[in-house]
Amino acid sequence: MNLKTVIIFVAVTLGVLLGVGGLLWQFGGNMDKSIAEIAGESVHKQGTGTIQIVEFSDFQCPACLAVQEPLKQILKKYEGKITFVYRYFPLVSIHKNAMISAQAAEAAGFQDKFWQMHDKLFATQSTWEGLADPRETFVGYAEELGMDRVKFVSDIESQGVKDAINVDLLVASRYGLGGTPTFFVNGVKTEFDQIEAKISSSPY
């Protein structure tokens, strides 16, 4: 092994270690926090209310799609009282395009278009869920939503995007989550059909 090869090997190894270390550092600080505190640190939030709803979701999940409209109605009805937080939980063992769709949403967030891509992915789930590789389809969505194509193509495969998703996966694992959608209201795991009752009884 010559000197140049050694230098390259060391650089790559350090890069991997720093990446993993950074990911563990992000999550490590959260290990003793409640789900509400962890979700409060998420960048994908809507609203500023004192009642916090956290959703762990998978863009390829049919059940997640099914709750989108009733969830929007709840958020609209209690607007001003709720902070809604989205967290990634791609079920890669059963949904082959779950991870890449999450990457598409996170990449869109790099251009302040997360929620637009969030809605687009759910609205078109039947279009891309069966594709062997939906990347070009997602690039098309990015362009429709006014994003920079070159940046989106670069970001969707970036380590920063993957790390953001992996942090959410670690949080889901920490709390023993097994399916989607999973909701928490003010830190308490709550079935979707009980969310409105929980909001109504909230002292906040």
CSV table of N, CA and C in Angstrom, one decimal, residues 43-153:
chain,number,residue,atom,x,y,z
A,43,VAL,N,-37.4,20.0,12.4
A,43,VAL,CA,-37.5,21.1,11.6
A,43,VAL,C,-38.8,21.1,10.8
A,44,HIS,N,-39.5,19.9,10.7
A,44,HIS,CA,-40.7,19.8,10.0
A,44,HIS,C,-41.9,20.0,10.9
A,45,LYS,N,-42.3,21.2,11.1
A,45,LYS,CA,-43.4,21.6,12.0
A,45,LYS,C,-44.3,22.5,11.3
A,46,GLN,N,-45.6,22.5,11.7
A,46,GLN,CA,-46.6,23.4,11.3
A,46,GLN,C,-47.3,23.9,12.6
A,47,GLY,N,-47.5,25.2,12.6
A,47,GLY,CA,-48.2,25.8,13.8
A,47,GLY,C,-47.3,26.1,15.0
A,48,THR,N,-47.9,26.8,15.9
A,48,THR,CA,-47.1,27.2,17.1
A,48,THR,C,-48.0,26.9,18.4
A,49,GLY,N,-49.0,26.1,18.3
A,49,GLY,CA,-49.8,25.9,19.4
A,49,GLY,C,-49.2,25.1,20.5
A,50,THR,N,-49.8,25.0,21.7
A,50,THR,CA,-49.3,24.3,22.9
A,50,THR,C,-49.6,22.8,22.8
A,51,ILE,N,-50.6,22.4,22.0
A,51,ILE,CA,-50.9,21.0,21.9
A,51,ILE,C,-50.1,20.5,20.8
A,52,GLN,N,-49.3,19.5,21.1
A,52,GLN,CA,-48.3,19.0,20.1
A,52,GLN,C,-48.8,17.6,19.6
A,53,ILE,N,-48.9,17.5,18.2
A,53,ILE,CA,-49.2,16.2,17.6
A,53,ILE,C,-48.0,15.8,16.8
A,54,VAL,N,-47.5,14.6,17.1
A,54,VAL,CA,-46.3,14.1,16.3
A,54,VAL,C,-46.8,12.9,15.5
A,55,GLU,N,-46.4,12.9,14.2
A,55,GLU,CA,-46.8,11.7,13.4
A,55,GLU,C,-45.5,11.1,12.9
A,56,PHE,N,-45.3,9.8,13.1
A,56,PHE,CA,-44.3,9.0,12.5
A,56,PHE,C,-44.9,8.3,11.3
A,57,SER,N,-44.4,8.6,10.1
A,57,SER,CA,-45.1,8.2,8.9
A,57,SER,C,-44.2,7.7,7.8
A,58,ASP,N,-44.8,7.1,6.8
A,58,ASP,CA,-44.1,6.5,5.7
A,58,ASP,C,-44.9,6.9,4.4
A,59,PHE,N,-44.3,7.5,3.5
A,59,PHE,CA,-45.0,8.0,2.3
A,59,PHE,C,-45.6,6.9,1.4
A,60,GLN,N,-45.1,5.7,1.6
A,60,GLN,CA,-45.7,4.6,0.8
A,60,GLN,C,-46.7,3.8,1.5
A,61,CYS,N,-47.0,4.2,2.7
A,61,CYS,CA,-47.9,3.5,3.6
A,61,CYS,C,-49.4,3.9,3.2
A,62,PRO,N,-50.2,2.9,2.9
A,62,PRO,CA,-51.6,3.2,2.5
A,62,PRO,C,-52.4,3.8,3.7
A,63,ALA,N,-52.1,3.3,4.9
A,63,ALA,CA,-52.8,3.8,6.1
A,63,ALA,C,-52.5,5.3,6.3
A,64,CYS,N,-51.2,5.6,6.1
A,64,CYS,CA,-50.7,7.0,6.2
A,64,CYS,C,-51.5,7.9,5.3
A,65,LEU,N,-51.6,7.4,4.0
A,65,LEU,CA,-52.4,8.2,3.0
A,65,LEU,C,-53.8,8.4,3.5
A,66,ALA,N,-54.4,7.3,4.0
A,66,ALA,CA,-55.8,7.4,4.4
A,66,ALA,C,-56.1,8.4,5.4
A,67,VAL,N,-55.2,8.7,6.3
A,67,VAL,CA,-55.4,9.7,7.4
A,67,VAL,C,-55.1,11.1,7.0
A,68,GLN,N,-54.5,11.3,5.8
A,68,GLN,CA,-54.1,12.7,5.5
A,68,GLN,C,-55.2,13.7,5.5
A,69,GLU,N,-56.3,13.4,4.8
A,69,GLU,CA,-57.4,14.4,4.8
A,69,GLU,C,-58.1,14.6,6.1
A,70,PRO,N,-58.4,13.6,6.9
A,70,PRO,CA,-59.0,13.8,8.2
A,70,PRO,C,-58.0,14.5,9.1
A,71,LEU,N,-56.7,14.2,9.0
A,71,LEU,CA,-55.7,14.9,9.8
A,71,LEU,C,-55.7,16.4,9.5
A,72,LYS,N,-55.8,16.7,8.2
A,72,LYS,CA,-55.8,18.2,7.8
A,72,LYS,C,-57.0,18.9,8.4
A,73,GLN,N,-58.1,18.2,8.4
A,73,GLN,CA,-59.3,18.8,9.0
A,73,GLN,C,-59.2,19.1,10.4
A,74,ILE,N,-58.5,18.1,11.2
A,74,ILE,CA,-58.3,18.4,12.6
A,74,ILE,C,-57.3,19.6,12.8
A,75,LEU,N,-56.3,19.6,12.0
A,75,LEU,CA,-55.3,20.7,12.1
A,75,LEU,C,-56.0,22.1,11.8
A,76,LYS,N,-56.9,22.1,10.8
A,76,LYS,CA,-57.6,23.3,10.5
A,76,LYS,C,-58.6,23.7,11.6
A,77,LYS,N,-59.3,22.7,12.1
A,77,LYS,CA,-60.3,23.0,13.1
A,77,LYS,C,-59.7,23.6,14.4
A,78,TYR,N,-58.5,23.1,14.7
A,78,TYR,CA,-57.8,23.5,16.0
A,78,TYR,C,-56.6,24.4,15.7
A,79,GLU,N,-56.7,25.1,14.5
A,79,GLU,CA,-55.6,26.0,14.1
A,79,GLU,C,-55.3,27.0,15.2
A,80,GLY,N,-54.1,27.2,15.5
A,80,GLY,CA,-53.7,28.1,16.6
A,80,GLY,C,-53.5,27.5,17.9
A,81,LYS,N,-54.0,26.3,18.1
A,81,LYS,CA,-53.8,25.5,19.3
A,81,LYS,C,-52.8,24.4,19.2
A,82,ILE,N,-52.5,24.0,17.9
A,82,ILE,CA,-51.7,22.8,17.6
A,82,ILE,C,-50.4,23.1,17.0
A,83,THR,N,-49.4,22.4,17.4
A,83,THR,CA,-48.1,22.3,16.7
A,83,THR,C,-48.0,20.9,16.1
A,84,PHE,N,-48.0,20.8,14.8
A,84,PHE,CA,-47.9,19.4,14.2
A,84,PHE,C,-46.5,19.2,13.7
A,85,VAL,N,-46.0,18.0,14.1
A,85,VAL,CA,-44.6,17.6,13.7
A,85,VAL,C,-44.6,16.3,12.9
A,86,TYR,N,-43.9,16.3,11.8
A,86,TYR,CA,-43.8,15.1,11.0
A,86,TYR,C,-42.4,14.5,11.2
A,87,ARG,N,-42.4,13.2,11.4
A,87,ARG,CA,-41.1,12.5,11.5
A,87,ARG,C,-41.2,11.3,10.6
A,88,TYR,N,-40.0,11.0,10.0
A,88,TYR,CA,-39.9,9.9,9.0
A,88,TYR,C,-39.8,8.5,9.7
A,89,PHE,N,-40.6,7.6,9.2
A,89,PHE,CA,-40.5,6.2,9.6
A,89,PHE,C,-40.7,5.3,8.4
A,90,PRO,N,-39.9,5.3,7.4
A,90,PRO,CA,-40.0,4.5,6.2
A,90,PRO,C,-39.9,3.0,6.6
A,91,LEU,N,-40.9,2.2,6.3
A,91,LEU,CA,-40.9,0.8,6.6
A,91,LEU,C,-40.3,0.1,5.4
A,92,VAL,N,-39.0,0.1,5.3
A,92,VAL,CA,-38.3,-0.4,4.2
A,92,VAL,C,-38.4,-1.9,3.9
A,93,SER,N,-38.8,-2.7,5.0
A,93,SER,CA,-38.9,-4.1,4.8
A,93,SER,C,-40.1,-4.5,4.0
A,94,ILE,N,-41.1,-3.6,3.9
A,94,ILE,CA,-42.4,-3.9,3.2
A,94,ILE,C,-42.7,-2.9,2.1
A,95,HIS,N,-42.0,-1.8,2.1
A,95,HIS,CA,-42.3,-0.7,1.1
A,95,HIS,C,-41.0,-0.4,0.4
A,96,LYS,N,-40.8,-0.8,-0.8
A,96,LYS,CA,-39.5,-0.7,-1.5
A,96,LYS,C,-39.1,0.7,-1.8
A,97,ASN,N,-40.1,1.6,-1.9
A,97,ASN,CA,-39.8,3.0,-2.2
A,97,ASN,C,-40.0,3.9,-1.0
A,98,ALA,N,-40.1,3.4,0.1
A,98,ALA,CA,-40.3,4.2,1.3
A,98,ALA,C,-39.1,5.1,1.6
A,99,MET,N,-37.9,4.5,1.5
A,99,MET,CA,-36.7,5.3,1.9
A,99,MET,C,-36.5,6.4,0.8
A,100,ILE,N,-36.5,6.1,-0.4
A,100,ILE,CA,-36.2,7.1,-1.4
A,100,ILE,C,-37.3,8.2,-1.5
A,101,SER,N,-38.5,7.9,-1.1
A,101,SER,CA,-39.6,8.9,-1.0
A,101,SER,C,-39.3,9.8,0.2
A,102,ALA,N,-38.8,9.3,1.3
A,102,ALA,CA,-38.5,10.1,2.4
A,102,ALA,C,-37.3,11.0,2.1
A,103,GLN,N,-36.3,10.4,1.3
A,103,GLN,CA,-35.2,11.3,0.8
A,103,GLN,C,-35.7,12.4,0.0
A,104,ALA,N,-36.7,12.1,-0.9
A,104,ALA,CA,-37.2,13.2,-1.8
A,104,ALA,C,-37.8,14.3,-0.9
A,105,ALA,N,-38.5,13.9,0.1
A,105,ALA,CA,-39.2,15.0,1.0
A,105,ALA,C,-38.1,15.8,1.7
A,106,GLU,N,-37.1,15.1,2.2
A,106,GLU,CA,-36.1,15.8,3.0
A,106,GLU,C,-35.3,16.7,2.0
A,107,ALA,N,-35.0,16.2,0.8
A,107,ALA,CA,-34.3,17.0,-0.1
A,107,ALA,C,-35.1,18.3,-0.5
A,108,ALA,N,-36.4,18.1,-0.6
A,108,ALA,CA,-37.2,19.2,-0.9
A,108,ALA,C,-37.2,20.3,0.3
A,109,GLY,N,-37.0,19.7,1.5
A,109,GLY,CA,-36.9,20.6,2.6
A,109,GLY,C,-35.7,21.5,2.6
A,110,PHE,N,-34.6,21.0,1.9
A,110,PHE,CA,-33.4,21.8,1.7
A,110,PHE,C,-33.7,23.0,0.9
A,111,GLN,N,-34.8,23.0,0.1
A,111,GLN,CA,-35.2,24.2,-0.7
A,111,GLN,C,-36.5,24.8,-0.1
A,112,ASP,N,-36.8,24.5,1.2
A,112,ASP,CA,-38.0,25.1,1.8
A,112,ASP,C,-39.3,24.6,1.2
A,113,LYS,N,-39.3,23.4,0.7
A,113,LYS,CA,-40.5,22.8,0.0
A,113,LYS,C,-40.9,21.5,0.6
A,114,PHE,N,-40.6,21.3,1.9
A,114,PHE,CA,-40.9,20.0,2.5
A,114,PHE,C,-42.4,19.7,2.4
A,115,TRP,N,-43.2,20.6,2.9
A,115,TRP,CA,-44.6,20.4,3.0
A,115,TRP,C,-45.3,20.2,1.6
A,116,GLN,N,-44.8,21.0,0.7
A,116,GLN,CA,-45.3,20.8,-0.7
A,116,GLN,C,-45.0,19.4,-1.2
A,117,MET,N,-43.8,18.9,-1.0
A,117,MET,CA,-43.4,17.6,-1.5
A,117,MET,C,-44.2,16.5,-0.7
A,118,HIS,N,-44.3,16.8,0.6
A,118,HIS,CA,-45.1,15.9,1.5
A,118,HIS,C,-46.4,15.6,0.9
A,119,ASP,N,-47.1,16.7,0.6
A,119,ASP,CA,-48.5,16.6,0.0
A,119,ASP,C,-48.5,15.9,-1.4
A,120,LYS,N,-47.5,16.2,-2.2
A,120,LYS,CA,-47.4,15.7,-3.5
A,120,LYS,C,-47.1,14.2,-3.5
A,121,LEU,N,-46.3,13.7,-2.6
A,121,LEU,CA,-45.9,12.3,-2.5
A,121,LEU,C,-47.2,11.5,-2.1
A,122,PHE,N,-47.9,12.0,-1.1
A,122,PHE,CA,-49.1,11.3,-0.7
A,122,PHE,C,-50.2,11.3,-1.8
A,123,ALA,N,-50.3,12.5,-2.5
A,123,ALA,CA,-51.4,12.6,-3.5
A,123,ALA,C,-51.1,11.7,-4.7
A,124,THR,N,-49.8,11.4,-5.0
A,124,THR,CA,-49.4,10.6,-6.1
A,124,THR,C,-48.9,9.2,-5.7
A,125,GLN,N,-49.2,8.8,-4.5
A,125,GLN,CA,-48.6,7.5,-4.0
A,125,GLN,C,-48.9,6.3,-5.0
A,126,SER,N,-50.0,6.2,-5.6
A,126,SER,CA,-50.3,5.1,-6.5
A,126,SER,C,-49.5,5.2,-7.8
A,127,THR,N,-49.0,6.4,-8.1
A,127,THR,CA,-48.2,6.6,-9.3
A,127,THR,C,-46.8,6.0,-9.2
A,128,TRP,N,-46.2,6.3,-8.0
A,128,TRP,CA,-44.7,5.9,-7.9
A,128,TRP,C,-44.5,4.7,-7.0
A,129,GLU,N,-45.5,4.2,-6.2
A,129,GLU,CA,-45.2,3.1,-5.3
A,129,GLU,C,-44.7,1.9,-6.0
A,130,GLY,N,-45.1,1.6,-7.2
A,130,GLY,CA,-44.7,0.4,-7.8
A,130,GLY,C,-43.5,0.5,-8.8
A,131,LEU,N,-43.0,1.7,-8.9
A,131,LEU,CA,-41.9,1.9,-9.9
A,131,LEU,C,-40.6,1.2,-9.4
A,132,ALA,N,-39.8,0.7,-10.3
A,132,ALA,CA,-38.5,0.1,-10.0
A,132,ALA,C,-37.6,1.2,-9.4
A,133,ASP,N,-37.7,2.4,-10.0
A,133,ASP,CA,-36.8,3.5,-9.5
A,133,ASP,C,-37.6,4.8,-9.7
A,134,PRO,N,-38.2,5.4,-8.7
A,134,PRO,CA,-39.0,6.6,-8.8
A,134,PRO,C,-38.2,7.9,-8.8
A,135,ARG,N,-36.9,7.8,-8.9
A,135,ARG,CA,-36.1,9.1,-8.7
A,135,ARG,C,-36.5,10.1,-9.8
A,136,GLU,N,-36.6,9.7,-11.0
A,136,GLU,CA,-36.9,10.7,-12.1
A,136,GLU,C,-38.3,11.3,-11.9
A,137,THR,N,-39.2,10.4,-11.4
A,137,THR,CA,-40.6,10.9,-11.1
A,137,THR,C,-40.5,12.0,-10.0
A,138,PHE,N,-39.7,11.7,-9.0
A,138,PHE,CA,-39.6,12.7,-7.9
A,138,PHE,C,-38.9,14.0,-8.4
A,139,VAL,N,-37.9,13.8,-9.3
A,139,VAL,CA,-37.3,15.0,-9.8
A,139,VAL,C,-38.3,15.9,-10.6
A,140,GLY,N,-39.2,15.2,-11.3
A,140,GLY,CA,-40.3,15.9,-12.0
A,140,GLY,C,-41.2,16.6,-11.0
A,141,TYR,N,-41.5,16.0,-9.9
A,141,TYR,CA,-42.3,16.7,-8.9
A,141,TYR,C,-41.6,17.9,-8.3
A,142,ALA,N,-40.3,17.8,-8.1
A,142,ALA,CA,-39.5,18.9,-7.6
A,142,ALA,C,-39.5,20.1,-8.6
A,143,GLU,N,-39.4,19.8,-9.9
A,143,GLU,CA,-39.5,20.9,-10.9
A,143,GLU,C,-40.9,21.5,-10.9
A,144,GLU,N,-41.9,20.7,-10.8
A,144,GLU,CA,-43.3,21.2,-10.7
A,144,GLU,C,-43.5,22.1,-9.6
A,145,LEU,N,-42.8,21.8,-8.5
A,145,LEU,CA,-42.9,22.6,-7.3
A,145,LEU,C,-42.0,23.8,-7.2
A,146,GLY,N,-41.3,24.0,-8.3
A,146,GLY,CA,-40.4,25.2,-8.4
A,146,GLY,C,-39.0,25.1,-7.8
A,147,MET,N,-38.6,23.9,-7.7
A,147,MET,CA,-37.2,23.6,-7.1
A,147,MET,C,-36.2,23.6,-8.1
A,148,ASP,N,-34.9,23.9,-7.7
A,148,ASP,CA,-33.8,23.7,-8.6
A,148,ASP,C,-33.5,22.3,-8.8
A,149,ARG,N,-33.5,21.9,-10.1
A,149,ARG,CA,-33.4,20.4,-10.4
A,149,ARG,C,-32.0,19.9,-10.0
A,150,VAL,N,-31.0,20.6,-10.3
A,150,VAL,CA,-29.6,20.2,-10.0
A,150,VAL,C,-29.4,20.0,-8.5
A,151,LYS,N,-29.8,21.0,-7.8
A,151,LYS,CA,-29.7,20.9,-6.3
A,151,LYS,C,-30.5,19.7,-5.8
A,152,PHE,N,-31.7,19.5,-6.2
A,152,PHE,CA,-32.5,18.4,-5.7
A,152,PHE,C,-31.9,17.1,-6.0
A,153,VAL,N,-31.4,16.9,-7.3
A,153,VAL,CA,-30.8,15.6,-7.7
A,153,VAL,C,-29.6,15.3,-6.8
